[in-house]
Amino acid sequence: MTELTKAPVTKWTAAETAAAVAAGTVSAVEVAQAHLDRIDAVDKKVNAFLHVDTEGALAAARAVDDKRAKGEELGPLAGVPLALKDVFTTKGVPTTCGSKILEGWIPPYDATLTSRLKDAGVVILGKTNMDEFAMGSSTENSAYGTTGNPWDLSRIPGGSGGGSAAALAAFEAPLAIGTDTGGSIRQPGAVTGTVGVKPTYGSVSRYGLVAFSSSLDQGGPCARTVLDAALLHEAIAGYDPLDSTSIDAPVPAVVAAAKQRDVRGMRIGVVKEFAGEGYQAGVMQRFNESVELLRELGAEVVEVSCPSFTLALPAYYLIAPSEASSNLARFDAMRYGLRVGDDGIASAEQVTALTREAGFGPEVKRRIILGTYALSSGYYDAYYGSAQKVRTLISRDFDAAFAGVDVLVSPTTPTTAFPIGERADDPMAMYLADLCTIPSNLAGNAAMSLPCGLAPEDNLPVGLQIIAPAMADDRLYRVGGAVEAALNDKWGHTLLEEAPAL
């Protein structure tokens, strides 16, 4: 523990922090206060947090210290601070989903994921910024201002979960929670040099997760190391009777897999379709180096073709908006959140229309309109129905690929972090950021992004994506842990140690 104490508490990994708290080297309150002080020092620049729950965080930390003082056993993440994406309900703490329409809403209950974090002794520091209702790839669609990328504050931190990823990269928290509907955990992880995992659909409860696209949304862990992500994954995963899509099956042994760090004998497929035009040269350079590294580590690498993946983006942008148009109908000014125009004279329909006009941002309105059109009479089969057929083809491509390989690999996103505002007026250019991540959401399988270096042309992080079959999440951690360890040995440090000071 001597070497550890030389580094600031905020630079410790989650595993190191939990061990130090359990050993009594440091108290959970001291750890929480150090991170709250860090947030106070840097978040005016970063804007990762929408709400900091100082009182709640310190109370949770004191509870961990009290348990230890009584000699009670602490869990593997007890006393570790966490940044929670503002799309999960938190009892007594604001939940806005980055939208004005939910400004000031205080949920009366915790999401299952929130409850599991509290039961594990995790200290929730606050709620993080996000694209409104998780619709976006840059966090520019938040009603509460854009989050900056700690590597370069003039660039995007990814989206929709840019706040959670930025909090990790800015050393405001060692752990974070995101949600991934089309890449919103993995893409922010890639552009901030952090680890992000989309678990198998249904393996982490969606109860209390404010819905964007119900058949695609999936909560998951964000961290600075593969092992930390695995520890968080095990804490939040598992069957939940409150979620009708929850899988009643054992959680894969992801922590043990992360510690294995051995890919000898594994077959790894390189997805042929995830390359070519639109991919930044530096991103492909680092990806190809990672593939060669896997060979050196003893894996067999083969090229795999998944032709339907080229149809994933248009299929996603029919399915997700269609489900969103239905899910967001609940924001009608009658039940909770914002209410505009209620002067005692206006009709309920008028109040609803005025509230939705004032409360929803441009991207949310765009997707509601698109989704409503795709579901309308006479167009359903041509658009939504056809997109669901493409979804089936993508699942079949995955099945065929996994018949011959253990995991697939690709770049996480075609480019590094782009400047804030560069794609704000070009939705199609923005949507292309999720080109490599969307197929896994449509198929419901598991995927991870981890840092694999800096692009030479701009010195910004590049992400390596690993994709595994459904309920084989442990394979992500086995491969990710091996790549991370080899790269850290090669560099002599972690990638985030190269990030500029804030």
Short mmCIF file of C-alpha atoms in Angstrom, two decimals:
data_model
loop_
_atom_site.label_atom_id
_atom_site.label_comp_id
_atom_site.label_asym_id
_atom_site.label_seq_id
_atom_site.Cartn_x
_atom_site.Cartn_y
_atom_site.Cartn_z
CA MET A 1 0.00 0.00 0.00
CA THR A 2 3.08 2.25 0.33
CA GLU A 3 3.37 2.95 -3.41
CA LEU A 4 -0.36 3.51 -3.63
CA THR A 5 -0.43 6.21 -0.98
CA LYS A 6 2.09 8.27 -2.98
CA ALA A 7 -0.57 8.87 -5.65
CA PRO A 8 -3.58 11.13 -4.97
CA VAL A 9 -6.66 9.21 -3.85
CA THR A 10 -8.46 10.33 -7.02
CA LYS A 11 -5.88 8.50 -9.17
CA TRP A 12 -6.45 5.13 -7.48
CA THR A 13 -8.35 2.40 -9.27
CA ALA A 14 -11.64 1.17 -7.83
CA ALA A 15 -9.98 -2.12 -6.79
CA GLU A 16 -7.17 -0.24 -5.01
CA THR A 17 -9.65 2.10 -3.33
CA ALA A 18 -11.84 -0.74 -2.04
CA ALA A 19 -8.78 -2.58 -0.70
CA ALA A 20 -7.52 0.54 1.06
CA VAL A 21 -10.91 1.20 2.67
CA ALA A 22 -11.25 -2.43 3.78
CA ALA A 23 -7.73 -2.37 5.27
CA GLY A 24 -8.36 0.90 7.09
CA THR A 25 -5.55 2.67 5.24
CA VAL A 26 -8.05 5.39 4.39
CA SER A 27 -11.67 5.96 5.37
CA ALA A 28 -14.54 5.93 2.90
CA VAL A 29 -15.39 9.48 3.99
CA GLU A 30 -11.85 10.64 3.13
CA VAL A 31 -12.14 8.98 -0.29
CA ALA A 32 -15.54 10.55 -0.96
CA GLN A 33 -14.38 13.99 0.17
CA ALA A 34 -11.29 13.81 -2.06
CA HIS A 35 -13.49 13.15 -5.09
CA LEU A 36 -16.01 15.83 -4.11
CA ASP A 37 -13.11 18.29 -3.82
CA ARG A 38 -11.87 17.21 -7.26
CA ILE A 39 -15.33 17.78 -8.75
CA ASP A 40 -15.45 21.20 -7.14
CA ALA A 41 -12.01 22.03 -8.58
CA VAL A 42 -12.47 20.94 -12.20
CA ASP A 43 -16.13 20.40 -13.09
CA LYS A 44 -16.80 24.04 -13.92
CA LYS A 45 -14.55 23.38 -16.93
CA VAL A 46 -15.69 19.83 -17.72
CA ASN A 47 -19.43 19.97 -16.91
CA ALA A 48 -19.59 16.22 -16.33
CA PHE A 49 -22.12 16.47 -13.48
CA LEU A 50 -25.67 17.79 -13.56
CA HIS A 51 -26.17 17.26 -9.83
CA VAL A 52 -23.62 16.56 -7.09
CA ASP A 53 -25.16 14.86 -4.04
CA THR A 54 -22.60 15.89 -1.43
CA GLU A 55 -24.78 15.08 1.56
CA GLY A 56 -25.89 11.69 0.21
CA ALA A 57 -22.35 10.70 -0.81
CA LEU A 58 -20.85 11.49 2.59
CA ALA A 59 -23.71 9.69 4.38
CA ALA A 60 -23.14 6.58 2.24
CA ALA A 61 -19.40 6.76 2.94
CA ARG A 62 -20.01 7.07 6.70
CA ALA A 63 -22.21 3.97 6.56
CA VAL A 64 -19.33 2.01 4.99
CA ASP A 65 -16.93 3.24 7.68
CA ASP A 66 -19.43 2.27 10.40
CA LYS A 67 -19.72 -1.26 8.95
CA ARG A 68 -15.96 -1.64 8.99
CA ALA A 69 -15.72 -0.32 12.56
CA LYS A 70 -18.22 -2.97 13.64
CA GLY A 71 -16.13 -5.68 12.00
CA GLU A 72 -18.72 -6.41 9.32
CA GLU A 73 -17.55 -7.75 5.98
CA LEU A 74 -17.32 -5.19 3.19
CA GLY A 75 -18.14 -5.92 -0.43
CA PRO A 76 -15.53 -5.69 -3.22
CA LEU A 77 -16.59 -2.11 -4.09
CA ALA A 78 -17.56 -0.77 -0.64
CA GLY A 79 -16.53 2.85 -0.24
CA VAL A 80 -15.73 3.36 -3.93
CA PRO A 81 -17.20 6.58 -5.44
CA LEU A 82 -19.29 6.43 -8.62
CA ALA A 83 -20.80 8.86 -11.13
CA LEU A 84 -24.33 7.82 -12.20
CA LYS A 85 -25.78 8.73 -15.58
CA ASP A 86 -28.83 10.94 -15.08
CA VAL A 87 -31.17 8.47 -16.77
CA PHE A 88 -31.55 6.13 -13.75
CA THR A 89 -34.04 7.08 -11.07
CA THR A 90 -32.59 7.99 -7.69
CA LYS A 91 -34.95 8.41 -4.75
CA GLY A 92 -34.82 11.96 -3.42
CA VAL A 93 -32.20 13.06 -5.98
CA PRO A 94 -33.08 14.90 -9.24
CA THR A 95 -33.35 12.83 -12.43
CA THR A 96 -33.58 14.97 -15.58
CA CYS A 97 -32.33 12.78 -18.46
CA GLY A 98 -30.60 15.95 -19.68
CA SER A 99 -34.01 17.44 -20.56
CA LYS A 100 -35.86 20.60 -19.55
CA ILE A 101 -39.09 18.61 -19.52
CA LEU A 102 -37.90 16.79 -16.37
CA GLU A 103 -36.16 19.75 -14.75
CA GLY A 104 -36.60 19.54 -10.99
CA TRP A 105 -38.24 16.10 -10.99
CA ILE A 106 -37.39 14.13 -7.84
CA PRO A 107 -38.15 10.39 -8.26
CA PRO A 108 -39.95 8.63 -5.39
CA TYR A 109 -38.03 5.39 -5.94
CA ASP A 110 -34.63 3.98 -6.88
CA ALA A 111 -33.92 2.07 -10.08
CA THR A 112 -32.92 -1.55 -9.43
CA LEU A 113 -29.40 -0.67 -10.59
CA THR A 114 -29.29 2.24 -8.12
CA SER A 115 -30.43 -0.06 -5.31
CA ARG A 116 -27.79 -2.63 -6.16
CA LEU A 117 -25.07 0.01 -6.10
CA LYS A 118 -26.22 1.17 -2.66
CA ASP A 119 -26.40 -2.42 -1.40
CA ALA A 120 -22.80 -2.93 -2.57
CA GLY A 121 -21.63 0.06 -0.51
CA VAL A 122 -20.81 2.10 -3.61
CA VAL A 123 -20.81 5.84 -2.91
CA ILE A 124 -22.89 7.67 -5.53
CA LEU A 125 -21.37 11.14 -5.98
CA GLY A 126 -24.10 12.52 -8.24
CA LYS A 127 -25.77 12.41 -11.64
CA THR A 128 -23.88 12.95 -14.90
CA ASN A 129 -24.62 14.96 -18.02
CA MET A 130 -25.99 13.29 -21.13
CA ASP A 131 -27.62 13.92 -24.46
CA GLU A 132 -31.31 14.56 -23.85
CA PHE A 133 -33.09 11.23 -23.27
CA ALA A 134 -29.87 9.53 -24.44
CA MET A 135 -30.34 10.74 -28.03
CA GLY A 136 -26.97 11.77 -29.40
CA SER A 137 -23.30 10.95 -29.82
CA SER A 138 -21.65 14.05 -28.37
CA THR A 139 -23.53 15.24 -25.23
CA GLU A 140 -24.21 18.45 -27.19
CA ASN A 141 -27.94 17.68 -27.03
CA SER A 142 -28.10 18.16 -23.26
CA ALA A 143 -30.41 20.97 -22.18
CA TYR A 144 -27.84 21.85 -19.50
CA GLY A 145 -24.79 22.56 -21.63
CA THR A 146 -22.18 20.45 -23.39
CA THR A 147 -19.61 18.38 -21.52
CA GLY A 148 -15.96 18.84 -22.51
CA ASN A 149 -13.54 16.00 -23.22
CA PRO A 150 -10.79 16.13 -20.54
CA TRP A 151 -8.19 15.37 -23.25
CA ASP A 152 -9.20 18.57 -25.05
CA LEU A 153 -12.09 20.59 -23.62
CA SER A 154 -12.93 21.97 -27.07
CA ARG A 155 -13.84 18.45 -28.23
CA ILE A 156 -16.81 16.18 -27.50
CA PRO A 157 -16.59 13.44 -24.82
CA GLY A 158 -18.86 11.18 -26.85
CA GLY A 159 -22.50 10.52 -26.20
CA SER A 160 -25.02 10.04 -25.02
CA GLY A 161 -23.08 9.19 -21.85
CA GLY A 162 -20.36 11.81 -22.23
CA GLY A 163 -20.74 12.99 -18.65
CA SER A 164 -19.96 9.59 -17.16
CA ALA A 165 -16.93 9.03 -19.41
CA ALA A 166 -15.62 12.55 -18.82
CA ALA A 167 -15.95 12.12 -15.04
CA LEU A 168 -13.65 9.09 -15.26
CA ALA A 169 -11.08 10.78 -17.52
CA ALA A 170 -11.08 13.90 -15.33
CA PHE A 171 -10.45 11.75 -12.22
CA GLU A 172 -13.68 12.94 -10.65
CA ALA A 173 -14.74 9.32 -10.02
CA PRO A 174 -13.09 5.90 -10.47
CA LEU A 175 -16.35 4.29 -11.59
CA ALA A 176 -19.38 5.40 -13.58
CA ILE A 177 -22.60 3.99 -14.97
CA GLY A 178 -23.79 4.58 -18.52
CA THR A 179 -26.48 3.25 -20.84
CA ASP A 180 -25.93 1.91 -24.32
CA THR A 181 -28.72 2.07 -26.91
CA GLY A 182 -26.54 2.41 -30.03
CA GLY A 183 -23.07 2.79 -28.52
CA SER A 184 -23.56 5.36 -25.75
CA ILE A 185 -21.24 3.57 -23.30
CA ARG A 186 -18.62 2.37 -25.77
CA GLN A 187 -18.24 5.45 -28.00
CA PRO A 188 -17.66 7.86 -25.05
CA GLY A 189 -15.21 5.33 -23.61
CA ALA A 190 -13.30 5.25 -26.90
CA VAL A 191 -12.91 9.02 -27.24
CA THR A 192 -11.99 9.61 -23.58
CA GLY A 193 -9.48 6.77 -23.18
CA THR A 194 -11.63 4.84 -20.69
CA VAL A 195 -13.27 1.39 -20.55
CA GLY A 196 -16.97 1.00 -21.35
CA VAL A 197 -19.03 -2.20 -21.48
CA LYS A 198 -22.45 -2.93 -22.96
CA PRO A 199 -23.56 -6.10 -21.18
CA THR A 200 -25.82 -8.65 -22.84
CA TYR A 201 -29.31 -7.18 -23.29
CA GLY A 202 -31.44 -8.23 -20.32
CA SER A 203 -28.53 -9.08 -18.01
CA VAL A 204 -28.66 -5.74 -16.15
CA SER A 205 -32.09 -4.55 -15.00
CA ARG A 206 -33.80 -1.70 -16.86
CA TYR A 207 -36.31 -1.11 -14.04
CA GLY A 208 -36.01 2.60 -13.25
CA LEU A 209 -34.04 3.34 -16.42
CA VAL A 210 -35.98 6.08 -18.23
CA ALA A 211 -36.72 4.49 -21.59
CA PHE A 212 -35.48 5.75 -24.95
CA SER A 213 -35.70 2.59 -27.07
CA SER A 214 -36.85 -0.31 -24.90
CA SER A 215 -35.58 -3.16 -27.09
CA LEU A 216 -32.11 -1.59 -27.31
CA ASP A 217 -31.41 0.27 -24.02
CA GLN A 218 -28.90 -1.42 -21.70
CA GLY A 219 -27.19 -0.08 -18.59
CA GLY A 220 -23.56 -0.99 -18.02
CA PRO A 221 -20.24 -0.27 -16.30
CA CYS A 222 -17.72 2.47 -17.14
CA ALA A 223 -14.28 2.53 -15.54
CA ARG A 224 -10.61 3.34 -16.06
CA THR A 225 -9.48 -0.32 -16.02
CA VAL A 226 -10.91 -3.61 -17.26
CA LEU A 227 -10.85 -5.13 -13.76
CA ASP A 228 -12.73 -2.16 -12.30
CA ALA A 229 -15.38 -2.51 -15.01
CA ALA A 230 -15.69 -6.23 -14.19
CA LEU A 231 -16.15 -5.54 -10.47
CA LEU A 232 -18.89 -3.03 -11.25
CA HIS A 233 -20.47 -5.38 -13.80
CA GLU A 234 -20.83 -8.11 -11.17
CA ALA A 235 -22.34 -5.64 -8.70
CA ILE A 236 -25.14 -4.49 -11.01
CA ALA A 237 -25.93 -7.57 -13.10
CA GLY A 238 -28.40 -10.36 -12.37
CA TYR A 239 -32.05 -11.29 -12.68
CA ASP A 240 -34.68 -8.76 -11.64
CA PRO A 241 -38.38 -9.76 -11.49
CA LEU A 242 -39.30 -6.07 -11.86
CA ASP A 243 -37.92 -6.07 -15.43
CA SER A 244 -39.91 -8.21 -17.86
CA THR A 245 -36.91 -8.48 -20.21
CA SER A 246 -34.50 -9.58 -17.46
CA ILE A 247 -32.61 -12.84 -18.11
CA ASP A 248 -32.94 -15.41 -15.31
CA ALA A 249 -29.45 -16.88 -15.58
CA PRO A 250 -26.18 -16.73 -13.61
CA VAL A 251 -23.97 -13.69 -14.19
CA PRO A 252 -20.87 -14.71 -16.21
CA ALA A 253 -17.66 -14.81 -14.13
CA VAL A 254 -16.36 -11.50 -15.47
CA VAL A 255 -14.01 -10.67 -12.58
CA ALA A 256 -12.20 -13.98 -12.87
CA ALA A 257 -11.99 -13.49 -16.65
CA ALA A 258 -10.51 -9.99 -16.25
CA LYS A 259 -7.79 -11.42 -14.01
CA GLN A 260 -7.00 -14.26 -16.44
CA ARG A 261 -5.23 -12.01 -19.01
CA ASP A 262 -4.60 -14.88 -21.39
CA VAL A 263 -5.92 -15.23 -24.95
CA ARG A 264 -3.87 -18.26 -26.00
CA GLY A 265 -6.04 -20.67 -27.97
CA MET A 266 -8.79 -18.13 -28.65
CA ARG A 267 -10.04 -17.44 -32.18
CA ILE A 268 -10.62 -13.75 -32.84
CA GLY A 269 -12.48 -12.40 -35.86
CA VAL A 270 -11.73 -9.06 -37.51
CA VAL A 271 -14.94 -7.65 -39.01
CA LYS A 272 -14.23 -6.93 -42.67
CA GLU A 273 -17.06 -4.36 -42.99
CA PHE A 274 -15.67 -2.08 -40.24
CA ALA A 275 -12.92 -0.43 -42.32
CA GLY A 276 -12.45 1.71 -45.41
CA GLU A 277 -13.89 5.08 -46.32
CA GLY A 278 -14.70 7.33 -43.37
CA TYR A 279 -12.25 5.70 -40.97
CA GLN A 280 -9.49 7.97 -39.67
CA ALA A 281 -6.00 6.74 -40.59
CA GLY A 282 -4.72 6.96 -37.01
CA VAL A 283 -7.70 4.98 -35.70
CA MET A 284 -7.04 2.17 -38.19
CA GLN A 285 -3.31 2.24 -37.39
CA ARG A 286 -3.91 1.70 -33.67
CA PHE A 287 -6.58 -0.93 -34.39
CA ASN A 288 -4.28 -2.90 -36.70
CA GLU A 289 -1.54 -2.74 -34.07
CA SER A 290 -4.00 -4.17 -31.52
CA VAL A 291 -4.86 -7.04 -33.86
CA GLU A 292 -1.16 -7.80 -34.28
CA LEU A 293 -0.76 -7.66 -30.49
CA LEU A 294 -3.49 -10.29 -30.10
CA ARG A 295 -1.56 -12.53 -32.49
CA GLU A 296 1.61 -12.01 -30.44
CA LEU A 297 -0.32 -12.93 -27.28
CA GLY A 298 -1.20 -16.30 -28.80
CA ALA A 299 -4.66 -15.78 -30.31
CA GLU A 300 -5.56 -16.98 -33.79
CA VAL A 301 -6.86 -14.04 -35.83
CA VAL A 302 -9.12 -14.50 -38.88
CA GLU A 303 -11.10 -12.12 -41.07
CA VAL A 304 -14.89 -12.39 -40.78
CA SER A 305 -17.51 -10.95 -43.14
CA CYS A 306 -20.85 -9.77 -41.74
CA PRO A 307 -22.51 -8.19 -44.82
CA SER A 308 -25.71 -7.12 -43.05
CA PHE A 309 -23.73 -4.83 -40.73
CA THR A 310 -23.71 -2.20 -43.50
CA LEU A 311 -27.50 -1.95 -43.03
CA ALA A 312 -27.35 -1.54 -39.26
CA LEU A 313 -27.25 2.27 -39.18
CA PRO A 314 -30.42 2.89 -41.25
CA ALA A 315 -32.25 0.05 -39.47
CA TYR A 316 -31.32 1.51 -36.07
CA TYR A 317 -32.53 4.98 -37.04
CA LEU A 318 -35.95 3.54 -37.82
CA ILE A 319 -36.30 1.21 -34.83
CA ALA A 320 -34.94 3.51 -32.12
CA PRO A 321 -36.97 6.63 -33.07
CA SER A 322 -40.11 4.50 -33.47
CA GLU A 323 -39.78 3.16 -29.94
CA ALA A 324 -38.83 6.63 -28.67
CA SER A 325 -41.96 8.22 -30.14
CA SER A 326 -44.01 5.75 -28.12
CA ASN A 327 -41.97 5.95 -24.90
CA LEU A 328 -41.82 9.75 -24.83
CA ALA A 329 -45.60 10.10 -25.19
CA ARG A 330 -45.73 9.86 -21.37
CA PHE A 331 -44.25 13.34 -21.07
CA ASP A 332 -47.58 15.10 -21.46
CA ALA A 333 -47.46 17.74 -18.66
CA MET A 334 -50.13 15.84 -16.75
CA ARG A 335 -48.11 13.41 -14.63
CA TYR A 336 -44.70 14.87 -13.82
CA GLY A 337 -42.11 17.37 -14.94
CA LEU A 338 -42.60 20.63 -16.80
CA ARG A 339 -46.03 22.17 -17.41
CA VAL A 340 -46.44 25.17 -19.72
CA GLY A 341 -49.57 27.17 -20.63
CA ASP A 342 -51.82 25.94 -17.81
CA ASP A 343 -53.71 29.20 -17.37
CA GLY A 344 -57.06 27.67 -16.50
CA ILE A 345 -58.38 28.35 -19.98
CA ALA A 346 -56.16 26.22 -22.26
CA SER A 347 -57.30 22.66 -22.96
CA ALA A 348 -55.29 19.62 -21.89
CA GLU A 349 -54.22 19.11 -25.51
CA GLN A 350 -52.99 22.70 -25.73
CA VAL A 351 -51.04 22.40 -22.47
CA THR A 352 -49.46 19.14 -23.66
CA ALA A 353 -48.45 20.69 -27.00
CA LEU A 354 -47.00 23.82 -25.39
CA THR A 355 -45.12 21.77 -22.78
CA ARG A 356 -43.57 19.40 -25.32
CA GLU A 357 -42.60 22.33 -27.55
CA ALA A 358 -40.84 24.06 -24.64
CA GLY A 359 -39.47 20.96 -22.91
CA PHE A 360 -38.00 18.86 -25.72
CA GLY A 361 -34.87 19.85 -27.63
CA PRO A 362 -34.39 19.71 -31.44
CA GLU A 363 -32.89 16.19 -31.60
CA VAL A 364 -35.63 14.67 -29.46
CA LYS A 365 -38.29 16.35 -31.61
CA ARG A 366 -36.54 15.12 -34.76
CA ARG A 367 -36.60 11.52 -33.56
CA ILE A 368 -40.21 11.67 -32.33
CA ILE A 369 -41.30 12.96 -35.75
CA LEU A 370 -39.23 10.34 -37.58
CA GLY A 371 -40.50 7.53 -35.35
CA THR A 372 -44.12 8.57 -35.56
CA TYR A 373 -43.88 8.71 -39.35
CA ALA A 374 -42.23 5.26 -39.52
CA LEU A 375 -45.06 3.78 -37.46
CA SER A 376 -47.89 5.54 -39.28
CA SER A 377 -50.55 3.71 -41.27
CA GLY A 378 -49.32 2.77 -44.73
CA TYR A 379 -45.63 3.15 -43.82
CA TYR A 380 -45.20 0.64 -40.98
CA ASP A 381 -44.29 -2.33 -43.20
CA ALA A 382 -42.12 -0.28 -45.52
CA TYR A 383 -40.03 1.25 -42.73
CA TYR A 384 -40.32 -0.21 -39.22
CA GLY A 385 -41.21 -3.70 -40.46
CA SER A 386 -38.31 -3.73 -42.92
CA ALA A 387 -35.90 -2.50 -40.24
CA GLN A 388 -36.90 -5.38 -37.97
CA LYS A 389 -36.16 -7.82 -40.82
CA VAL A 390 -32.69 -6.28 -41.17
CA ARG A 391 -32.27 -6.75 -37.42
CA THR A 392 -32.87 -10.46 -37.89
CA LEU A 393 -30.26 -10.58 -40.67
CA ILE A 394 -27.71 -8.89 -38.40
CA SER A 395 -28.39 -11.44 -35.64
CA ARG A 396 -27.86 -14.24 -38.18
CA ASP A 397 -24.55 -12.70 -39.27
CA PHE A 398 -23.43 -12.67 -35.64
CA ASP A 399 -24.53 -16.29 -35.18
CA ALA A 400 -22.57 -17.34 -38.25
CA ALA A 401 -19.49 -15.42 -37.12
CA PHE A 402 -19.55 -16.80 -33.57
CA ALA A 403 -19.81 -20.34 -34.93
CA GLY A 404 -16.19 -19.91 -35.98
CA VAL A 405 -14.68 -17.40 -33.54
CA ASP A 406 -14.82 -16.64 -29.81
CA VAL A 407 -15.03 -12.85 -30.17
CA LEU A 408 -15.06 -10.20 -32.88
CA VAL A 409 -12.93 -7.05 -32.85
CA SER A 410 -13.19 -3.68 -34.62
CA PRO A 411 -12.49 -0.01 -34.02
CA THR A 412 -15.07 1.31 -31.54
CA THR A 413 -15.72 4.45 -33.55
CA PRO A 414 -14.41 5.59 -36.96
CA THR A 415 -12.73 8.77 -35.68
CA THR A 416 -11.30 10.30 -32.54
CA ALA A 417 -13.20 13.02 -30.65
CA PHE A 418 -14.36 15.74 -33.03
CA PRO A 419 -14.59 19.45 -32.13
CA ILE A 420 -17.72 20.62 -30.31
CA GLY A 421 -20.11 22.09 -32.87
CA GLU A 422 -18.49 20.44 -35.90
CA ARG A 423 -21.41 18.07 -36.56
CA ALA A 424 -24.19 19.87 -34.68
CA ASP A 425 -25.96 20.91 -37.89
CA ASP A 426 -25.36 17.64 -39.73
CA PRO A 427 -27.34 14.80 -38.10
CA MET A 428 -26.13 12.19 -40.60
CA ALA A 429 -22.46 12.96 -39.86
CA MET A 430 -23.26 12.72 -36.14
CA TYR A 431 -25.03 9.37 -36.55
CA LEU A 432 -21.97 7.87 -38.28
CA ALA A 433 -20.11 8.00 -34.95
CA ASP A 434 -22.07 4.87 -33.96
CA LEU A 435 -21.37 2.92 -37.14
CA CYS A 436 -19.39 0.14 -35.42
CA THR A 437 -21.37 -0.06 -32.19
CA ILE A 438 -24.98 -0.31 -33.39
CA PRO A 439 -24.96 -3.96 -34.62
CA SER A 440 -24.43 -5.27 -31.07
CA ASN A 441 -27.43 -3.33 -29.80
CA LEU A 442 -29.65 -4.64 -32.58
CA ALA A 443 -28.55 -8.22 -31.83
CA GLY A 444 -28.52 -7.84 -28.03
CA ASN A 445 -25.07 -9.34 -27.49
CA ALA A 446 -22.18 -8.07 -25.35
CA ALA A 447 -19.47 -5.58 -26.32
CA MET A 448 -16.62 -3.61 -24.74
CA SER A 449 -14.45 -0.65 -25.70
CA LEU A 450 -11.02 -0.20 -24.19
CA PRO A 451 -8.19 2.23 -25.00
CA CYS A 452 -5.61 1.02 -27.51
CA GLY A 453 -3.46 4.12 -27.96
CA LEU A 454 -3.47 7.68 -29.29
CA ALA A 455 -4.04 8.56 -32.95
CA PRO A 456 -0.77 10.04 -34.30
CA GLU A 457 -2.46 12.90 -36.19
CA ASP A 458 -4.24 14.47 -33.19
CA ASN A 459 -2.87 12.69 -30.07
CA LEU A 460 -6.39 11.69 -28.98
CA PRO A 461 -7.56 8.29 -27.65
CA VAL A 462 -8.61 5.41 -29.89
CA GLY A 463 -10.90 2.59 -28.74
CA LEU A 464 -10.69 -1.13 -29.52
CA GLN A 465 -14.11 -2.81 -29.59
CA ILE A 466 -14.51 -6.44 -28.53
CA ILE A 467 -17.83 -8.19 -29.24
CA ALA A 468 -18.96 -11.48 -27.66
CA PRO A 469 -22.07 -13.67 -27.95
CA ALA A 470 -25.02 -13.10 -25.62
CA MET A 471 -24.27 -14.19 -22.04
CA ALA A 472 -20.60 -14.70 -22.90
CA ASP A 473 -19.65 -11.33 -21.40
CA ASP A 474 -16.69 -12.98 -19.65
CA ARG A 475 -14.94 -13.32 -23.04
CA LEU A 476 -14.87 -9.50 -23.31
CA TYR A 477 -13.00 -9.26 -20.04
CA ARG A 478 -10.62 -12.11 -20.85
CA VAL A 479 -9.53 -10.46 -24.10
CA GLY A 480 -9.75 -6.90 -22.74
CA GLY A 481 -7.68 -7.74 -19.67
CA ALA A 482 -4.96 -9.33 -21.80
CA VAL A 483 -4.79 -6.40 -24.24
CA GLU A 484 -4.80 -3.82 -21.44
CA ALA A 485 -2.00 -5.56 -19.52
CA ALA A 486 0.15 -5.94 -22.64
CA LEU A 487 -0.34 -2.30 -23.68
CA ASN A 488 0.37 -0.96 -20.19
CA ASP A 489 3.57 -3.04 -20.10
CA LYS A 490 4.53 -1.69 -23.52
CA TRP A 491 3.83 1.94 -22.58
CA GLY A 492 5.09 1.67 -19.00
CA HIS A 493 1.92 3.39 -17.77
CA THR A 494 -1.82 3.65 -18.43
CA LEU A 495 -3.05 5.76 -21.32
CA LEU A 496 -4.82 8.26 -19.05
CA GLU A 497 -1.47 9.20 -17.53
CA GLU A 498 -0.75 10.93 -20.83
CA ALA A 499 -3.86 13.12 -20.59
CA PRO A 500 -3.16 16.83 -20.09
CA ALA A 501 -3.77 18.28 -16.63
CA LEU A 502 -7.01 20.18 -16.22
#
